[in-house]
Coordinates of C-alpha atoms in Angstrom, one line a residue:
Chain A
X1 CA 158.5 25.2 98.7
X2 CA 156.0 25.4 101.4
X3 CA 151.9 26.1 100.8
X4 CA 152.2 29.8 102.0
X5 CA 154.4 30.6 99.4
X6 CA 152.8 28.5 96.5
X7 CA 149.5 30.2 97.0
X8 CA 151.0 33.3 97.2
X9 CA 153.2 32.6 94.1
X10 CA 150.0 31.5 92.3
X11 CA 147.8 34.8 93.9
X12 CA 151.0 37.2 91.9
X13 CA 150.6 35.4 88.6
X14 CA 147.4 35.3 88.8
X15 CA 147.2 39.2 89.0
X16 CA 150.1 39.5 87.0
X17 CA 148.8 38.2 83.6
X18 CA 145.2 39.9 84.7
X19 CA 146.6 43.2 84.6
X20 CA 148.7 42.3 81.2
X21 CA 145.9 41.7 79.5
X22 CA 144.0 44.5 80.6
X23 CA 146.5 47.0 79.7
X24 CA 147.2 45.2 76.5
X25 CA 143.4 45.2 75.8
X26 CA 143.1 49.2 76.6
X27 CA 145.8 49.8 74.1
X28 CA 144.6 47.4 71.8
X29 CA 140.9 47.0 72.0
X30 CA 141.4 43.1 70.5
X31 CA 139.7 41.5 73.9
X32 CA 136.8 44.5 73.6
X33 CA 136.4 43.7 69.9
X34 CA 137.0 40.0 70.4
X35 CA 133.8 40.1 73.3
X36 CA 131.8 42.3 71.2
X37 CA 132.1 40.1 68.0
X38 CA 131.1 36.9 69.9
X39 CA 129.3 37.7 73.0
X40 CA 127.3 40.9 71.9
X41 CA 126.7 39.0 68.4
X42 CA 125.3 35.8 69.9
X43 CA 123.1 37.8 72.6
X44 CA 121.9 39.8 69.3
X45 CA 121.0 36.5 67.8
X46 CA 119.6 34.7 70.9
X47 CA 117.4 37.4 71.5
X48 CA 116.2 38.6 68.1
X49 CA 113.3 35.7 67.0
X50 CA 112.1 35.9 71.1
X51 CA 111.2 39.8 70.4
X52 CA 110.0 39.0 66.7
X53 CA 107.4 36.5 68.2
X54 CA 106.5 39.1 70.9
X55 CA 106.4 42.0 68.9
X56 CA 104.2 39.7 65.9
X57 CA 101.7 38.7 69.1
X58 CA 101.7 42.4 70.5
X59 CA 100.7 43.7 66.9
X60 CA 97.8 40.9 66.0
X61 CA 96.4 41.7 69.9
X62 CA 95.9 45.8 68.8
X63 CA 95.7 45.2 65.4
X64 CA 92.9 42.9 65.2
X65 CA 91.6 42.6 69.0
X66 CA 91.9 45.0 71.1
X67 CA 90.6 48.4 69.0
X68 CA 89.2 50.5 72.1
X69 CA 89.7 54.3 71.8
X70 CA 90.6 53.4 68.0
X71 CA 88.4 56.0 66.5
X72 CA 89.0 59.0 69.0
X73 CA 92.7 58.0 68.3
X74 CA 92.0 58.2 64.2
X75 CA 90.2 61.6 65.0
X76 CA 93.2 62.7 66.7
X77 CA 95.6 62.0 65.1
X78 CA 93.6 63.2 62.0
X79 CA 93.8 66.5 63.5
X80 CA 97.4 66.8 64.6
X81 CA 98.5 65.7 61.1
X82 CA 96.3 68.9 59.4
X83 CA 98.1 70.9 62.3
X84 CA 101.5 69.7 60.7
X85 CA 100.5 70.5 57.3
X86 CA 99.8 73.7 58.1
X87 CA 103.1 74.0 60.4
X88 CA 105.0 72.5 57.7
X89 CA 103.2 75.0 54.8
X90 CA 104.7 77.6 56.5
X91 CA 108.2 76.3 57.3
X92 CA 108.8 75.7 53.5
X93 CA 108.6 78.9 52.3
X94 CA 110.5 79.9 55.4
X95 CA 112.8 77.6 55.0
X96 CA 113.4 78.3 51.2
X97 CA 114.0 81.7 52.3
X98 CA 116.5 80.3 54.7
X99 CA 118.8 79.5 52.3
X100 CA 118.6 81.6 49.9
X101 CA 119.7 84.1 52.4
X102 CA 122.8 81.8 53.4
X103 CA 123.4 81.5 49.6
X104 CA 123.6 85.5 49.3
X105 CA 125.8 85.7 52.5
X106 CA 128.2 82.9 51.4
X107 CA 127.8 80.1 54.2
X108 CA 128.8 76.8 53.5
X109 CA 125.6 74.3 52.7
X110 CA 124.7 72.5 55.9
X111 CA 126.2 68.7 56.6
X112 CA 123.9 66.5 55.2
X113 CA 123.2 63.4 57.8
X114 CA 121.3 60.2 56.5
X115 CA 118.6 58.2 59.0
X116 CA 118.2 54.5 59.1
X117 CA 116.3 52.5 61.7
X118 CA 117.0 49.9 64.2
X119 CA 115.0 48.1 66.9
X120 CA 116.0 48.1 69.9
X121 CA 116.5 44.4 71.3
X122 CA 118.1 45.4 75.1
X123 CA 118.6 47.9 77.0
X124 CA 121.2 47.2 79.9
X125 CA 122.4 43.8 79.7
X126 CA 124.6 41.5 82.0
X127 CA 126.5 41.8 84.9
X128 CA 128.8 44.2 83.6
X129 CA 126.5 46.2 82.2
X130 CA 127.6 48.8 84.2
X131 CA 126.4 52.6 82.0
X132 CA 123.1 53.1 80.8
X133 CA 122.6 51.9 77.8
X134 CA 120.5 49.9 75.1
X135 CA 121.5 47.2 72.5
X136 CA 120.2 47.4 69.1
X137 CA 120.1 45.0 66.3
X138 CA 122.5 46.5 63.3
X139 CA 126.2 46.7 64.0
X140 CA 129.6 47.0 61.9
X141 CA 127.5 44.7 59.1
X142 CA 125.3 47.5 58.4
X143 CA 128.0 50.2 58.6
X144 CA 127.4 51.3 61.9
X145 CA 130.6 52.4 63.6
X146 CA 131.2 53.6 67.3
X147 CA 130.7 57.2 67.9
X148 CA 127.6 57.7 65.6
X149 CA 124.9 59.3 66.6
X150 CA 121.6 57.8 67.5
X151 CA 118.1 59.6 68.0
X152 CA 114.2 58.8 67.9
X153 CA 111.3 61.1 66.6
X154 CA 111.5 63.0 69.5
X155 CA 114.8 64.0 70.0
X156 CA 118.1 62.8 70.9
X157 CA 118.9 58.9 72.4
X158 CA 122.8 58.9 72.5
X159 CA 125.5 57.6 70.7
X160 CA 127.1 54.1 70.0
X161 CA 129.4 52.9 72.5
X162 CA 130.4 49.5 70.8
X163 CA 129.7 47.3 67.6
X164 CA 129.3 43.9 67.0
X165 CA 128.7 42.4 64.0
X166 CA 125.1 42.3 64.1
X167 CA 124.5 43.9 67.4
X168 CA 125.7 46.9 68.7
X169 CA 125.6 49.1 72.4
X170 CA 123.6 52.7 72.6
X171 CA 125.2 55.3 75.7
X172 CA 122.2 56.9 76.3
X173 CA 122.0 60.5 77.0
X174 CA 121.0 59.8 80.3
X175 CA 124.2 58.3 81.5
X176 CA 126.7 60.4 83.8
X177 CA 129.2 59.1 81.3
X178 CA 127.8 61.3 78.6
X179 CA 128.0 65.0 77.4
X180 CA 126.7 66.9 74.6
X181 CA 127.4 70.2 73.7
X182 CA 124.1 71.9 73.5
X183 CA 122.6 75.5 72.9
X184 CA 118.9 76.9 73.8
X185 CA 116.6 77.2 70.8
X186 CA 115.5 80.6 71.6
X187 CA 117.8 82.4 73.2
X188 CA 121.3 80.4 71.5
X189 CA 123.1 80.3 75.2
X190 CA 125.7 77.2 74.9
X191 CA 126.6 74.7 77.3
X192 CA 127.7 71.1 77.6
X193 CA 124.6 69.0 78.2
X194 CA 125.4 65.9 81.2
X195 CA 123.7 63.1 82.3
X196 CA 123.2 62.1 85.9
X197 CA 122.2 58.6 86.0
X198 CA 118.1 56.9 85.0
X199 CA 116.0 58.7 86.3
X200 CA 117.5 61.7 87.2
X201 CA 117.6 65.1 85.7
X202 CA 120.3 66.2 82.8
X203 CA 122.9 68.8 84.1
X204 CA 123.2 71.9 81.5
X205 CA 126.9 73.3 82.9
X206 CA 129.0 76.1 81.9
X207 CA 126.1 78.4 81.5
X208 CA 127.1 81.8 82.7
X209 CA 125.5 84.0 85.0
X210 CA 124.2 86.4 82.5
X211 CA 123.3 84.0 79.7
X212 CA 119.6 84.2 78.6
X213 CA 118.0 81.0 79.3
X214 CA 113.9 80.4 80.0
X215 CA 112.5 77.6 81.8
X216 CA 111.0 75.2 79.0
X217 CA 113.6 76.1 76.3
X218 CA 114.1 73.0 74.1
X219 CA 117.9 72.7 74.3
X220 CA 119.3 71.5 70.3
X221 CA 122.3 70.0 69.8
X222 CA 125.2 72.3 68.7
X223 CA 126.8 70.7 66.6
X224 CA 130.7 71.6 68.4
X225 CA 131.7 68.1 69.1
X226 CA 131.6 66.6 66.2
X227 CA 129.7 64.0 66.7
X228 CA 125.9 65.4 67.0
X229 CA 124.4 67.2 63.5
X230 CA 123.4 70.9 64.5
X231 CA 120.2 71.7 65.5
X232 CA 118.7 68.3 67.1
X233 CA 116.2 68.4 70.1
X234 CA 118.0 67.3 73.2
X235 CA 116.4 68.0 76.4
X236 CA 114.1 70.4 78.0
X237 CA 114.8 73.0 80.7
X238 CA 113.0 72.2 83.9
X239 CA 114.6 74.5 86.8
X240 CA 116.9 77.6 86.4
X241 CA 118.8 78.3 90.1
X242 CA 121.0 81.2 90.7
X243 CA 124.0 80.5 92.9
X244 CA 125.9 83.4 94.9
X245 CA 129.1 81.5 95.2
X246 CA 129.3 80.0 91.6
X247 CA 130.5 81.4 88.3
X248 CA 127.7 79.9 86.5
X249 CA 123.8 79.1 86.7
X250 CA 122.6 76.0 87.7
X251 CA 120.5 74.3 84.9
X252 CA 118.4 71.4 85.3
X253 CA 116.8 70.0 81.9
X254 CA 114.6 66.9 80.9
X255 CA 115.1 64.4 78.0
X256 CA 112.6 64.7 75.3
X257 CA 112.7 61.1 74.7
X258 CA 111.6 58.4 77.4
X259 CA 114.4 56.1 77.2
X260 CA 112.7 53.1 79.0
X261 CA 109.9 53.0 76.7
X262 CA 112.0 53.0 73.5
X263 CA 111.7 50.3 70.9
X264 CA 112.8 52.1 67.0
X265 CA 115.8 54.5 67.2
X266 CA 117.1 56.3 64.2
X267 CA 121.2 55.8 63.1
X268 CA 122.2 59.2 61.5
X269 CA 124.9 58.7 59.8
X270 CA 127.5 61.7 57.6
X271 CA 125.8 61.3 53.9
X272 CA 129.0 60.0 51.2
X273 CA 131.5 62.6 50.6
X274 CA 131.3 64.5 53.8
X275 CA 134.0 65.3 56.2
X276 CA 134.5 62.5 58.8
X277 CA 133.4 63.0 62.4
X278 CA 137.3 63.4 63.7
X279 CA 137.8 66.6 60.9
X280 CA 136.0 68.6 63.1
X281 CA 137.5 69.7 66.7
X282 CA 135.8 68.5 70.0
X283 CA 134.5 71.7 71.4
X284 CA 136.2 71.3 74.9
X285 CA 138.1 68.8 76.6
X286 CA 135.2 67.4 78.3
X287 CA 133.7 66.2 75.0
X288 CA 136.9 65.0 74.0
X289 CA 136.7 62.9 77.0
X290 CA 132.9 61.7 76.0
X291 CA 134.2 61.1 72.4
X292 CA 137.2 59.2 73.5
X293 CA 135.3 57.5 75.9
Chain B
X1 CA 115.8 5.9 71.1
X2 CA 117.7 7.8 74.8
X3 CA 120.1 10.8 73.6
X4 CA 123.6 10.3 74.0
X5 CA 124.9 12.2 76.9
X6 CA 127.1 14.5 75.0
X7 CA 124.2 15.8 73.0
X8 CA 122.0 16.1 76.0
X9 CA 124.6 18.0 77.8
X10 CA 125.3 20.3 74.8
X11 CA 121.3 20.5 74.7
X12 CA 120.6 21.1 78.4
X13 CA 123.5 23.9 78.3
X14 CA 122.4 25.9 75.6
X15 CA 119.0 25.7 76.8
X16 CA 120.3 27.1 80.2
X17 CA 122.5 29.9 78.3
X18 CA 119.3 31.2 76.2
X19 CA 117.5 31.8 79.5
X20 CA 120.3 33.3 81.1
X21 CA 120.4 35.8 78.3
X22 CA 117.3 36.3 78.4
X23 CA 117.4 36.8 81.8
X24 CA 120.0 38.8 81.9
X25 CA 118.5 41.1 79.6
X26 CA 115.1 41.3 82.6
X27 CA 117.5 42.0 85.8
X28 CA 120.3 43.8 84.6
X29 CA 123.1 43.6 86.7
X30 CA 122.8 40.5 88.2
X31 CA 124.4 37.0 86.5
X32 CA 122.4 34.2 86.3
X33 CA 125.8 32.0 84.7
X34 CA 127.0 32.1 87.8
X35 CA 125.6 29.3 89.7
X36 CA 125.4 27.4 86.0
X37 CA 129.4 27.4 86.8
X38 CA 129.1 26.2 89.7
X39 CA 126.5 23.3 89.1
X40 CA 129.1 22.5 86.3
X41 CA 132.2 22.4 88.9
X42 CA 130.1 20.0 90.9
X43 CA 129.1 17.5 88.4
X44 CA 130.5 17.8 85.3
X45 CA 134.3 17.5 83.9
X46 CA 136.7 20.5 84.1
X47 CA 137.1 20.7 80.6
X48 CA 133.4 21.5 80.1
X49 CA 133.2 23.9 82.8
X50 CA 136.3 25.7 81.3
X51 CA 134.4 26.0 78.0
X52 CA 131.1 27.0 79.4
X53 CA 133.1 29.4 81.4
X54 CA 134.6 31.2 78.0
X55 CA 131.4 31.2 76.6
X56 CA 129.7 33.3 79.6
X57 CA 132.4 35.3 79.6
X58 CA 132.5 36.5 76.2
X59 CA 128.8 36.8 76.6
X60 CA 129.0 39.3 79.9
X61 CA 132.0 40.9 78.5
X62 CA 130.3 41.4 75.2
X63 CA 126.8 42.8 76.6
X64 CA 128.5 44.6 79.3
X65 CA 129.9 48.4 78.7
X66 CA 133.2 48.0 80.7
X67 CA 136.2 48.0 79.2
X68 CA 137.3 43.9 79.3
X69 CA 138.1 42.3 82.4
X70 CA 134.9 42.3 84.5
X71 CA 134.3 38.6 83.4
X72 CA 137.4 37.2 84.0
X73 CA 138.0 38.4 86.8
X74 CA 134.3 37.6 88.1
X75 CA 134.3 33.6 87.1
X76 CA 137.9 33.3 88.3
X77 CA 137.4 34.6 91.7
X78 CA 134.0 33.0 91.8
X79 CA 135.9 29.2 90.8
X80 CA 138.5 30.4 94.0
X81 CA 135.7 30.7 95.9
X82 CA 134.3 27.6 95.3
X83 CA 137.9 25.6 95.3
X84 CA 138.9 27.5 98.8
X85 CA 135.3 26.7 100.2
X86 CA 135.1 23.2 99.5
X87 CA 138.1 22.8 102.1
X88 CA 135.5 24.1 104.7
X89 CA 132.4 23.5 103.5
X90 CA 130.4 20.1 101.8
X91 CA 130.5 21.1 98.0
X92 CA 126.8 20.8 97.7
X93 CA 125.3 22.2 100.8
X94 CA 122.6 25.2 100.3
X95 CA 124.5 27.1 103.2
X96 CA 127.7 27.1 100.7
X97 CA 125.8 28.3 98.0
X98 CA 124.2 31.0 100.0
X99 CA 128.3 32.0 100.9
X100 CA 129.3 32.0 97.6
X101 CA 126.2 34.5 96.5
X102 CA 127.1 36.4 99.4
X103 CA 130.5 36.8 98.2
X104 CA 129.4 37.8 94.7
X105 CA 127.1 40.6 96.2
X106 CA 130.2 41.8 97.5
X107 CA 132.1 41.1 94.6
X108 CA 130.2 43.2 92.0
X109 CA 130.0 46.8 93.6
X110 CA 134.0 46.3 94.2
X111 CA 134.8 44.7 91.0
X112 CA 132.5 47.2 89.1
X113 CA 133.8 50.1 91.3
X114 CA 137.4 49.5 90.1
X115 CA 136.9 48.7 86.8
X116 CA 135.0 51.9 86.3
X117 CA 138.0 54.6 87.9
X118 CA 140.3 52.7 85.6
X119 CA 138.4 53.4 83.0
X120 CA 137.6 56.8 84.5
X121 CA 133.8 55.8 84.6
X122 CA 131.2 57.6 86.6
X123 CA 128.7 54.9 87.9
X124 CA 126.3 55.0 90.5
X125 CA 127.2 53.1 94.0
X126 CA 123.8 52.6 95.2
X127 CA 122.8 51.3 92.0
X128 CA 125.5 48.6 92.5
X129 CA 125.0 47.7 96.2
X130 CA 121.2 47.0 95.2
X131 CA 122.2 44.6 92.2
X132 CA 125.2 42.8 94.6
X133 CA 121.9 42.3 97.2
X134 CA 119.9 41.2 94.4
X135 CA 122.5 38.6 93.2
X136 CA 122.7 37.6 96.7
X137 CA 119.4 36.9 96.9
X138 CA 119.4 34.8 93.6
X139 CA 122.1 33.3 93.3
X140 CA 121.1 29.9 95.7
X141 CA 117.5 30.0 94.3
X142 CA 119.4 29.6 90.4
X143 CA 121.8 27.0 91.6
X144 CA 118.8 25.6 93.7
X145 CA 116.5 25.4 90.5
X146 CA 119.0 24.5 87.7
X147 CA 120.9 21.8 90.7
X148 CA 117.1 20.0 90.3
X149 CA 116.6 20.7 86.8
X150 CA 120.3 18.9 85.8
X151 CA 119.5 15.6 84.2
X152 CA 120.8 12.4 86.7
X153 CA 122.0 10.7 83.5
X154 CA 124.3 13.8 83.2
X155 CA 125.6 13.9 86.8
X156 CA 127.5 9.8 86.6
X157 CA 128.8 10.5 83.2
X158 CA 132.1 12.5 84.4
X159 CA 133.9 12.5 87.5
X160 CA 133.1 15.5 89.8
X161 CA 136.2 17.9 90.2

């Protein structure tokens, strides 16, 4: 057999076996699983005591050293937690009333969603870490599962892509990948919610020409694909354009959360003896994409 | 009392895969494994290098968010390049190395490219053209660095591929 033909014997294999194990992975997930149990796991674990030591060293510095602004901060923050009190006085009893009024009209009790933290110990990692994302230390060891949703005190973050072990990969909202279907907390017109890339502004689609929508609506989550609880901040609408030769408006919006700057996010997670995520239908095909994805 | 060689590769190694992580986690995008492969090709047995290699690769597979595949394919084509080079080129000459980063800057945005529309991805092209210059850029500095950090005791103690 001459040269040519061995190297070009060798080049066919080569891709041959390639491709079988990628399409045996996609159908499988073993080699995903397999990297995420090992590779995802020992990042998790190389990283975690390099951030403790950082994060111990950043909190001695302001705890004990550097304490300018500390008292305007105290007065502050003094002041926006009677402003909450207050806020929060009134929201009880409005609350309360809330349900007692669902109670009369025979809804159904809302889901109940439990929150757990994690620290964030990456955010897009590796050559191949292609989406935006961030890597957090809890995976399938602390009953964290793909698809669940993730969110910090100010609003939503995005959803788990992948678990390890002990380590596990955040899609952030951001990403062109995701899409969340979404309503405006005012005026209750729905769309589906899309990132466009770090950076770059959200994309609120399908909203029709005639919905109601205001510039500076805080967008919640809806609650429609199954995978978001109802009612969580998302993003904030930041430019409303009319188009003559498009069924619908063209909505630009802001996360509520700056991803960069993240270091806690919250897991919420379906409290025991609720319906699993899958029970309830995606709300269109694109979120079924997004969940699937 | 010297260490044994074995321990100070396995030493020297892991020491090299904890900053890589470490870095990878800083510059996104970019593989710092890469030239470590190489260095390894060059001095050490192939058996090591095929192990080091699974290790890396479970690692960017594992901290990436493509579907598996990117790693594979990346450290084999990288160990063709290297193997079709040397026919051409002196196995440890900077201008080689500075080929073979040049190669991987082209590699990434194509390999990441079709990975993503098979998985029906959306990622951002520029994004990827200004990583593949970036590992251009760095790949002959890391091999550079690590090529004068590699203990000599290490470099007699196998024969080179």
């Amino acid at each position: 057999m001459t040269k040519p033909k061995k190297i070009a014997i060798i080049i066919v294999a080569g891709l041959f076996v390639y491709l079988s194990l990628y399409t045996w992975n996609l159908r499988t997930g073993h080699l995903d699983a397999l990297s995420s149990y090992t590779g995802l796991d020992i990042s998790g674990v190389v990283l975690r005591p390099g951030i403790w030591v950082s994060d111990k060293v950043s909190e001695f510095w302001h705890r004990y050293i550097y304490l300018v602004g500390l008292k305007q901060q105290n007065d502050a923050l003094r002041d926006e937690a009677s402003n909450l009190r207050r806020t929060n006085m009134l929201m009880q009893a409005r609350a309360a009333s809330a349900s007692r009024f669902e109670r009369l009209l025979g809804f159904e009790p809302p889901k109940h969603w439990t929150f757990s933290g994690m620290r964030v110990i990456g955010h897009r990692m590796g050559p191949a870490g292609a989406l935006a994302t961030l890597t957090v230390d809890k995976g399938t060891a602390s009953g964290v599962a793909a698809d669940m949703p993730v969110a910090s005190l100010g609003g939503v973050v995005g959803r788990i892509l992948r678990t390890g072990a002990g380590a596990s990969t955040v899609l952030l909202l951001t990403d062109p990948n995701s899409s969340i279907a979404v309503m405006g907390a005012q005026n209750r017109s729905p769309g589906m919610l899309a990132g466009q890339g770090y950076g770059k502004p959200l994309m609120l689609r399908y909203i029709n020409q005639n919905a109601v929508i205001d510039p500076d609506e805080i967008l919640l989550s809806s609650g429609l694909s199954g995978i978001y609880p109802k009612g969580l901040p998302v993003a904030r609408v930041t430019k409303i354009q009319r188009s003559d030769i498009s069924l619908f408006l063209t909505v630009q919006a802001e996360p509520l959360v700056d991803m960069a700057g993240l270091e806690e996010v919250l897991l919420l997670r379906r409290a025991p003896g609720q319906p699993d995520q899958a029970d309830t239908p995606p709300a269109s095909t694109e979120d079924a994409g997004a969940a699937a994805q | 009392m010297p260490l044994p060689n074995n321990v100070l590769a396995i030493l020297w190694w892991a020491a090299y895969t904890v900053i890589g992580v470490w870095a990878h986690r800083t510059l996104p995008g970019i593989d710092f494994f890469a030239p470590g492969l190489i260095l390894s090709l060059q001095e050490q047995s192939g058996g090591r290098t095929a192990l080091l290699a699974l290790v890396w690769m479970l690692l960017a597979e594992g901290t990436g968010s493509l579907p598996f595949g990117y790693g594979l394919a990346w450290y084999g084509l990288l160990a063709v390049m290297f193997f079709s080079g040397r026919w051409l080129f002196e196995a440890r000459s900077f201008l080689f190395m500075c080929l073979i980063g040049l190669g991987l800057g082209l590699l990434h945005p194509a390999l990441t490219l079709g990975l993503s529309s098979l998985a029906q991805l959306k990622v951002s092209l520029e994004r990827l053209v200004l990583e593949g210059a970036m590992q251009t850029a760095a790949f002959p500095l890391v091999w550079l660095a690590a090529d004068n950090l590699f203990p000599k005791r290490l470099r007699q103690d196998a024969r080179p591929l």
